[in-house]
Amino acid sequence: MEMEQMNKVVGDEEKERDVKVGMKRKLRYTELYIRWLTLILSLAAAIILGLDTQTKVVPITLVSTLPPINVPVTAKYHYLSAFTYFVVANAIACSYGGVSLILTLANKGRKNGCLAKAIIMLDLIMVAVLASANGAAAAVGYIGHEGNKHVRWNKVCNVFGRFCNQVLAAVGVSLLGSLLFIFLVMLAVLNVQNKH
Amino acid sequence: MASPTSVAAAPAEYEKSLASRGAAMVDVVLRVLLFIGSLTAVVVMVTSKQTELVPVPFPPFGRLPSTATFTDTPAFVYFVAALSTAGLYSIITTLLSISALSKPGYSKTWALYIVAMDVVMLAIVAAASGTAGGVAYIGFRGNSHTRWVKICNIFDKFCQHAAGAILVSMFAAIVLILLLLHSVFTMYRKIPN
């Protein structure tokens, strides 16, 4: 009777350990998948804005008597510093996503606390950099879309509609990427708490 | 009579409790720094009103008084809102940290919630700093391609206030990063392998 009870207790303990191991494995796969997703999303955002250029022919009336002159005007992403910062930040986030993915894969199982702490620190810095890049691009895009009558900055998006739509798409994709980076930090904290 | 093992174990326990109290103190100090930073940034940005005589570009040509405040740009409005949220958040979490100083226990779920909220706050404050910085840079340099004229040559005090507020918000973001690193490393120490 006692032996049966002891066997049942041992069986329960083994089941609990199996559940814990299963959860740890699921967390590890989730973390790898999310790192891969951040790589893809920040790469997409950098490409969408990096290849964003639009040329439009605008009729400009110099004198009311002469017919309007057709002038081709171009919009490129590097005409605005905020967009340059956005592309650079997303390129950095993409390369960091790749490097951290490879490092995390190579570090499987081994409890190398040093590497894990370095990756958490770099994840936090990436959250900050990506969030600021998103904010800058969104602010400048908003000024381009609405203009600002107090400082007499005219809106640009009535002429360059496709350019502005691509900016909006890039900012949206990068927003998703930065949300994933936030989620990565929380996942790292969960990993630390589930260490035993 | 106390057994030798219990007397030997007492200093180790005392050291561990000292270390955890030290960690809690660092936490409180960092959160107070965050509060000071957010408050300073909000106050400096809100008090940045400046009125100047500006030449009017259309007839009748003359000089009209024009005012620049932080409400002229939605970017600066978001900046003030985000930093105010960070200030309020820092007050609440400072009080929570101070109350955790006296209690000897360490709660895992509380630590996870605080870290999650800290990361979200970091994203909000960093986005505010980037947003205001982007717009302030255009106001400082202008942009020849979009024909946006620079305004900082006229409204110099306004631009100085904005630049100061943005720098202080960057300091607040760094304090948040330090807080998060401190929380995570404390977790590494407290939860043994």
Coordinates of C-alpha atoms in Angstrom, one line a residue:
Chain A
M1 CA 0.0 0.0 0.0
E2 CA 2.8 2.4 1.0
M3 CA 4.9 1.4 -2.1
E4 CA 1.9 2.2 -4.3
Q5 CA 1.5 5.6 -2.7
M6 CA 5.3 6.3 -3.1
N7 CA 5.1 5.2 -6.8
K8 CA 2.2 7.5 -7.4
V9 CA 4.1 10.5 -5.8
V10 CA 7.1 9.7 -7.9
G11 CA 4.9 9.4 -11.0
D12 CA 3.3 12.8 -10.2
E13 CA 6.8 14.4 -9.8
E14 CA 7.9 13.0 -13.1
K15 CA 4.8 14.3 -14.8
E16 CA 5.3 17.8 -13.3
R17 CA 9.0 17.8 -14.6
D18 CA 7.8 16.7 -18.0
V19 CA 5.3 19.6 -18.1
K20 CA 8.0 22.1 -17.1
V21 CA 10.4 20.8 -19.7
G22 CA 7.7 21.0 -22.3
M23 CA 6.9 24.6 -21.3
K24 CA 10.5 25.5 -21.5
R25 CA 10.9 24.0 -24.9
K26 CA 7.7 25.9 -26.1
L27 CA 9.1 29.2 -24.7
R28 CA 12.4 28.6 -26.5
Y29 CA 10.7 27.9 -29.8
T30 CA 8.5 31.0 -29.3
E31 CA 11.5 33.1 -28.7
L32 CA 13.3 31.9 -31.8
Y33 CA 10.2 32.4 -33.9
I34 CA 9.7 36.0 -32.7
R35 CA 13.4 36.8 -33.3
W36 CA 13.0 35.6 -36.8
L37 CA 9.8 37.7 -37.2
T38 CA 11.6 40.8 -36.0
L39 CA 14.3 40.2 -38.6
I40 CA 11.8 39.9 -41.4
L41 CA 9.6 42.9 -40.3
S42 CA 12.4 45.4 -39.8
L43 CA 14.0 44.3 -43.1
A44 CA 10.6 44.8 -44.8
A45 CA 10.2 48.3 -43.2
A46 CA 13.7 49.3 -44.2
I47 CA 13.1 48.1 -47.8
I48 CA 9.7 49.7 -48.1
L49 CA 11.0 53.1 -47.2
G50 CA 14.5 52.7 -48.7
L51 CA 13.1 52.0 -52.2
D52 CA 10.5 54.8 -51.9
T53 CA 10.9 57.3 -54.7
Q54 CA 8.3 59.1 -56.7
T55 CA 8.6 61.6 -59.6
K56 CA 5.7 63.8 -60.6
V57 CA 5.3 66.4 -63.2
V58 CA 3.9 69.5 -61.6
P59 CA 2.6 72.5 -63.6
I60 CA 4.0 75.7 -62.2
T61 CA 2.5 79.0 -63.2
L62 CA 5.1 81.8 -63.0
V63 CA 3.3 84.6 -64.7
S64 CA -0.5 84.4 -65.3
T65 CA -0.1 85.4 -69.0
L66 CA 2.3 82.5 -69.9
P67 CA 1.1 78.9 -70.0
P68 CA 2.2 76.8 -66.9
I69 CA 5.6 75.2 -67.1
N70 CA 5.7 71.4 -66.4
V71 CA 8.5 70.8 -63.8
P72 CA 9.3 67.2 -62.8
V73 CA 9.7 67.0 -59.0
T74 CA 11.1 64.0 -57.2
A75 CA 10.5 62.7 -53.7
K76 CA 13.2 60.4 -52.2
Y77 CA 13.4 59.0 -48.7
H78 CA 16.8 60.6 -47.9
Y79 CA 15.5 64.2 -48.6
L80 CA 14.1 64.0 -45.0
S81 CA 16.6 63.2 -42.2
A82 CA 13.9 61.5 -40.1
F83 CA 13.3 59.0 -42.9
T84 CA 17.1 58.4 -43.2
Y85 CA 17.2 57.7 -39.4
F86 CA 14.2 55.4 -39.8
V87 CA 15.9 53.3 -42.5
V88 CA 19.2 53.1 -40.6
A89 CA 17.5 52.1 -37.4
N90 CA 15.5 49.4 -39.1
A91 CA 18.6 48.1 -40.8
I92 CA 20.4 47.9 -37.4
A93 CA 17.4 46.1 -35.9
C94 CA 17.3 43.7 -38.8
S95 CA 21.0 42.8 -38.5
Y96 CA 20.7 42.6 -34.7
G97 CA 17.7 40.2 -35.2
G98 CA 19.8 38.0 -37.4
V99 CA 22.9 38.0 -35.1
S100 CA 20.8 37.4 -32.0
L101 CA 18.9 34.6 -33.7
I102 CA 22.1 32.8 -34.6
L103 CA 23.6 33.3 -31.1
T104 CA 20.5 32.1 -29.4
L105 CA 20.4 29.0 -31.7
A106 CA 24.1 28.3 -31.0
N107 CA 23.5 28.7 -27.2
K108 CA 20.9 26.1 -26.9
G109 CA 20.7 24.4 -23.5
R110 CA 23.9 25.8 -22.2
K111 CA 23.1 28.2 -19.3
N112 CA 25.5 30.9 -20.5
G113 CA 24.2 33.7 -18.3
C114 CA 26.6 36.3 -19.8
L115 CA 25.3 35.9 -23.3
A116 CA 21.7 36.0 -22.2
K117 CA 22.2 39.2 -20.2
A118 CA 24.0 40.9 -23.1
I119 CA 21.1 39.9 -25.4
I120 CA 18.5 41.3 -23.0
M121 CA 20.5 44.6 -22.8
L122 CA 20.7 44.9 -26.6
D123 CA 17.0 44.0 -26.9
L124 CA 16.2 46.9 -24.6
I125 CA 18.4 49.3 -26.6
M126 CA 16.7 48.1 -29.8
V127 CA 13.3 48.8 -28.3
A128 CA 14.3 52.4 -27.5
V129 CA 16.0 53.0 -30.9
L130 CA 13.2 51.5 -33.0
A131 CA 10.5 53.4 -31.0
S132 CA 12.2 56.7 -31.5
A133 CA 12.7 56.0 -35.2
N134 CA 9.0 55.1 -35.5
G135 CA 8.1 58.3 -33.7
A136 CA 10.3 60.5 -35.9
A137 CA 9.1 59.0 -39.2
A138 CA 5.4 59.2 -38.1
A139 CA 5.8 62.9 -37.0
V140 CA 7.5 64.0 -40.2
G141 CA 5.0 61.9 -42.3
Y142 CA 2.1 63.6 -40.4
I143 CA 3.6 67.1 -41.2
G144 CA 3.9 66.1 -44.8
H145 CA 0.3 64.9 -44.8
E146 CA -1.4 67.8 -43.0
G147 CA 1.1 70.6 -43.1
N148 CA 1.5 73.1 -40.3
K149 CA -0.2 76.5 -40.7
H150 CA 1.6 78.1 -37.7
V151 CA 5.0 77.7 -39.2
R152 CA 3.8 77.8 -42.8
W153 CA 4.9 74.3 -43.7
N154 CA 2.9 73.2 -46.7
K155 CA 1.6 69.7 -47.0
V156 CA 3.4 67.5 -49.5
C157 CA 1.2 64.4 -49.7
N158 CA -1.4 65.9 -52.1
V159 CA 1.3 65.8 -54.7
F160 CA 3.2 62.7 -53.7
G161 CA 0.4 60.4 -52.8
R162 CA 2.1 57.0 -53.4
F163 CA 5.2 58.2 -51.5
C164 CA 3.2 59.0 -48.5
N165 CA 1.3 55.7 -48.6
Q166 CA 4.6 53.8 -48.7
V167 CA 5.8 55.8 -45.7
L168 CA 2.6 54.9 -43.8
A169 CA 3.1 51.2 -44.7
A170 CA 6.7 51.2 -43.6
V171 CA 5.9 52.9 -40.3
G172 CA 3.1 50.4 -39.6
V173 CA 5.4 47.4 -40.3
S174 CA 8.1 48.9 -38.1
L175 CA 5.6 49.4 -35.4
L176 CA 4.8 45.7 -35.4
G177 CA 8.5 45.0 -35.3
S178 CA 9.0 47.2 -32.2
L179 CA 6.1 45.5 -30.5
L180 CA 7.7 42.2 -31.1
F181 CA 11.0 43.5 -29.5
I182 CA 9.0 44.5 -26.4
F183 CA 7.5 41.1 -26.3
L184 CA 11.0 39.6 -26.6
V185 CA 12.1 41.4 -23.4
M186 CA 9.1 40.1 -21.5
L187 CA 9.8 36.6 -22.9
A188 CA 13.4 36.8 -21.6
V189 CA 12.1 37.8 -18.2
L190 CA 9.8 34.8 -18.2
N191 CA 12.7 32.6 -19.2
V192 CA 14.7 33.9 -16.2
Q193 CA 11.8 33.2 -13.9
N194 CA 11.2 29.6 -15.2
K195 CA 14.9 28.7 -14.9
H196 CA 14.3 26.1 -12.2
Chain B
M1 CA 22.3 27.1 23.2
A2 CA 22.6 28.0 19.6
S3 CA 24.1 25.2 17.4
P4 CA 27.3 26.1 15.5
T5 CA 25.6 25.6 12.1
S6 CA 22.8 28.1 12.8
V7 CA 25.3 30.7 14.0
A8 CA 27.4 30.2 10.9
A9 CA 24.3 30.5 8.7
A10 CA 23.1 33.8 10.2
P11 CA 25.8 36.1 8.6
A12 CA 25.1 34.6 5.1
E13 CA 21.3 35.3 5.6
Y14 CA 22.1 38.8 6.9
E15 CA 24.4 39.5 3.8
K16 CA 21.6 38.3 1.5
S17 CA 19.0 40.5 3.1
L18 CA 21.5 43.5 2.9
A19 CA 22.0 42.8 -0.8
S20 CA 18.3 42.7 -1.4
R21 CA 17.8 45.9 0.5
G22 CA 20.6 47.5 -1.5
A23 CA 18.9 46.4 -4.7
A24 CA 15.6 47.8 -3.5
M25 CA 17.3 51.1 -2.6
V26 CA 18.8 51.4 -6.1
D27 CA 15.4 50.7 -7.5
V28 CA 13.8 53.6 -5.5
V29 CA 16.6 56.0 -6.4
L30 CA 16.3 55.2 -10.1
R31 CA 12.5 55.7 -10.1
V32 CA 12.9 59.0 -8.3
L33 CA 15.4 60.1 -11.0
L34 CA 12.9 59.1 -13.6
F35 CA 10.2 61.2 -11.9
I36 CA 12.6 64.2 -11.8
G37 CA 13.5 63.8 -15.4
S38 CA 9.9 63.5 -16.7
L39 CA 8.8 66.4 -14.6
T40 CA 11.6 68.6 -15.8
A41 CA 11.0 67.7 -19.5
V42 CA 7.3 68.5 -19.2
V43 CA 7.8 71.8 -17.4
V44 CA 10.6 73.0 -19.8
M45 CA 8.5 72.1 -22.9
V46 CA 5.3 73.7 -21.5
T47 CA 7.0 77.0 -20.6
S48 CA 8.4 77.4 -24.1
K49 CA 6.1 80.1 -25.3
Q50 CA 7.6 82.9 -27.3
T51 CA 6.1 85.8 -29.2
E52 CA 8.0 87.6 -32.0
L53 CA 7.4 90.1 -34.7
V54 CA 7.4 88.1 -37.9
P55 CA 7.4 89.7 -41.4
V56 CA 4.2 88.7 -43.3
P57 CA 5.0 87.0 -46.6
F58 CA 1.8 88.3 -48.4
P59 CA 0.5 91.8 -48.9
P60 CA -0.1 94.0 -46.9
F61 CA 3.6 93.5 -46.1
G62 CA 4.4 94.4 -42.5
R63 CA 5.4 92.8 -39.2
L64 CA 2.8 90.9 -37.1
P65 CA 3.3 89.4 -33.7
S66 CA 3.4 85.7 -34.0
T67 CA 3.5 83.2 -31.1
A68 CA 5.1 79.8 -30.9
T69 CA 4.0 77.4 -28.3
F70 CA 4.2 73.6 -27.9
T71 CA 0.6 73.2 -29.0
D72 CA 1.4 74.3 -32.5
T73 CA 2.9 70.9 -33.4
P74 CA 1.1 67.6 -32.6
A75 CA 4.5 66.1 -32.1
F76 CA 5.3 68.3 -29.1
V77 CA 1.7 67.8 -27.7
Y78 CA 2.4 64.0 -27.8
F79 CA 5.8 64.7 -26.2
V80 CA 4.2 66.5 -23.2
A81 CA 1.4 63.8 -22.9
A82 CA 3.9 60.9 -23.0
L83 CA 6.3 62.4 -20.5
S84 CA 3.4 63.3 -18.2
T85 CA 2.3 59.7 -18.3
A86 CA 5.9 58.6 -17.5
G87 CA 5.9 61.0 -14.5
L88 CA 2.7 59.7 -13.2
Y89 CA 3.9 56.1 -13.7
S90 CA 7.1 56.9 -11.9
I91 CA 5.2 58.3 -8.9
I92 CA 3.1 55.2 -8.6
T93 CA 6.0 52.8 -9.0
T94 CA 8.2 54.8 -6.6
L95 CA 5.6 54.4 -3.9
L96 CA 5.3 50.7 -4.7
S97 CA 9.1 50.3 -4.5
I98 CA 9.2 52.1 -1.1
S99 CA 6.5 49.8 0.2
A100 CA 8.5 46.8 -1.0
L101 CA 11.6 48.1 0.9
S102 CA 10.0 47.3 4.2
K103 CA 8.5 43.9 3.2
P104 CA 11.2 41.2 3.2
G105 CA 9.5 38.9 0.6
Y106 CA 10.1 39.0 -3.2
S107 CA 7.1 38.3 -5.5
K108 CA 7.8 36.9 -8.9
T109 CA 4.5 38.0 -10.5
W110 CA 4.8 41.5 -9.3
A111 CA 8.3 41.7 -10.7
L112 CA 7.1 40.5 -14.1
Y113 CA 4.3 43.0 -14.2
I114 CA 6.5 45.9 -13.2
V115 CA 9.1 44.9 -15.9
A116 CA 6.4 44.6 -18.5
M117 CA 5.0 48.1 -17.7
D118 CA 8.6 49.5 -17.6
V119 CA 9.3 48.2 -21.1
V120 CA 6.1 49.7 -22.4
M121 CA 7.0 53.0 -20.7
L122 CA 10.5 52.9 -22.3
A123 CA 8.9 52.5 -25.7
I124 CA 6.5 55.5 -25.1
V125 CA 9.2 57.8 -23.7
A126 CA 11.7 56.9 -26.5
A127 CA 9.0 57.4 -29.1
A128 CA 8.2 60.8 -27.6
S129 CA 11.9 61.8 -27.7
G130 CA 12.3 60.7 -31.3
T131 CA 9.1 62.4 -32.4
A132 CA 9.9 65.8 -30.9
G133 CA 13.5 65.4 -32.0
G134 CA 12.5 64.8 -35.6
V135 CA 10.3 67.9 -35.8
A136 CA 12.7 70.0 -33.8
Y137 CA 15.5 69.1 -36.3
I138 CA 13.3 70.3 -39.2
G139 CA 12.6 73.5 -37.3
F140 CA 16.3 73.9 -36.7
R141 CA 17.6 73.2 -40.2
G142 CA 14.5 73.6 -42.5
N143 CA 14.2 71.4 -45.5
S144 CA 14.9 72.7 -49.0
H145 CA 13.2 69.7 -50.8
T146 CA 9.8 70.3 -49.2
R147 CA 10.3 74.0 -48.9
W148 CA 9.9 74.0 -45.1
V149 CA 11.6 77.1 -43.7
K150 CA 13.5 76.9 -40.5
I151 CA 12.0 78.8 -37.6
C152 CA 14.8 78.6 -34.9
N153 CA 16.5 81.7 -36.2
I154 CA 13.4 83.7 -35.2
F155 CA 12.1 81.7 -32.3
D156 CA 15.4 81.0 -30.6
K157 CA 14.1 80.8 -27.0
F158 CA 11.4 78.4 -28.1
C159 CA 13.9 76.2 -29.8
Q160 CA 16.2 76.2 -26.8
H161 CA 13.4 75.1 -24.5
A162 CA 12.4 72.4 -26.9
A163 CA 16.0 71.1 -27.3
G164 CA 16.5 71.1 -23.5
A165 CA 13.2 69.2 -23.0
I166 CA 14.2 66.6 -25.6
L167 CA 17.6 66.1 -24.0
V168 CA 16.0 65.5 -20.6
S169 CA 13.6 63.0 -22.1
M170 CA 16.6 61.1 -23.5
F171 CA 18.0 61.0 -20.0
A172 CA 14.6 59.7 -18.8
A173 CA 14.8 56.9 -21.4
I174 CA 18.3 56.0 -20.3
V175 CA 17.1 55.9 -16.6
L176 CA 14.3 53.5 -17.7
I177 CA 16.8 51.3 -19.5
L178 CA 19.0 51.2 -16.3
L179 CA 15.9 50.4 -14.2
L180 CA 15.0 47.5 -16.5
L181 CA 18.6 46.1 -16.5
H182 CA 18.6 46.4 -12.7
S183 CA 15.3 44.5 -12.4
V184 CA 16.4 41.7 -14.7
F185 CA 19.8 41.2 -13.1
T186 CA 18.2 41.2 -9.6
M187 CA 16.0 38.5 -10.9
Y188 CA 19.0 36.5 -12.1
R189 CA 20.5 36.7 -8.6
K190 CA 17.3 36.0 -6.7
I191 CA 16.2 32.9 -8.6
P192 CA 18.9 30.3 -8.1
N193 CA 19.8 27.8 -10.8

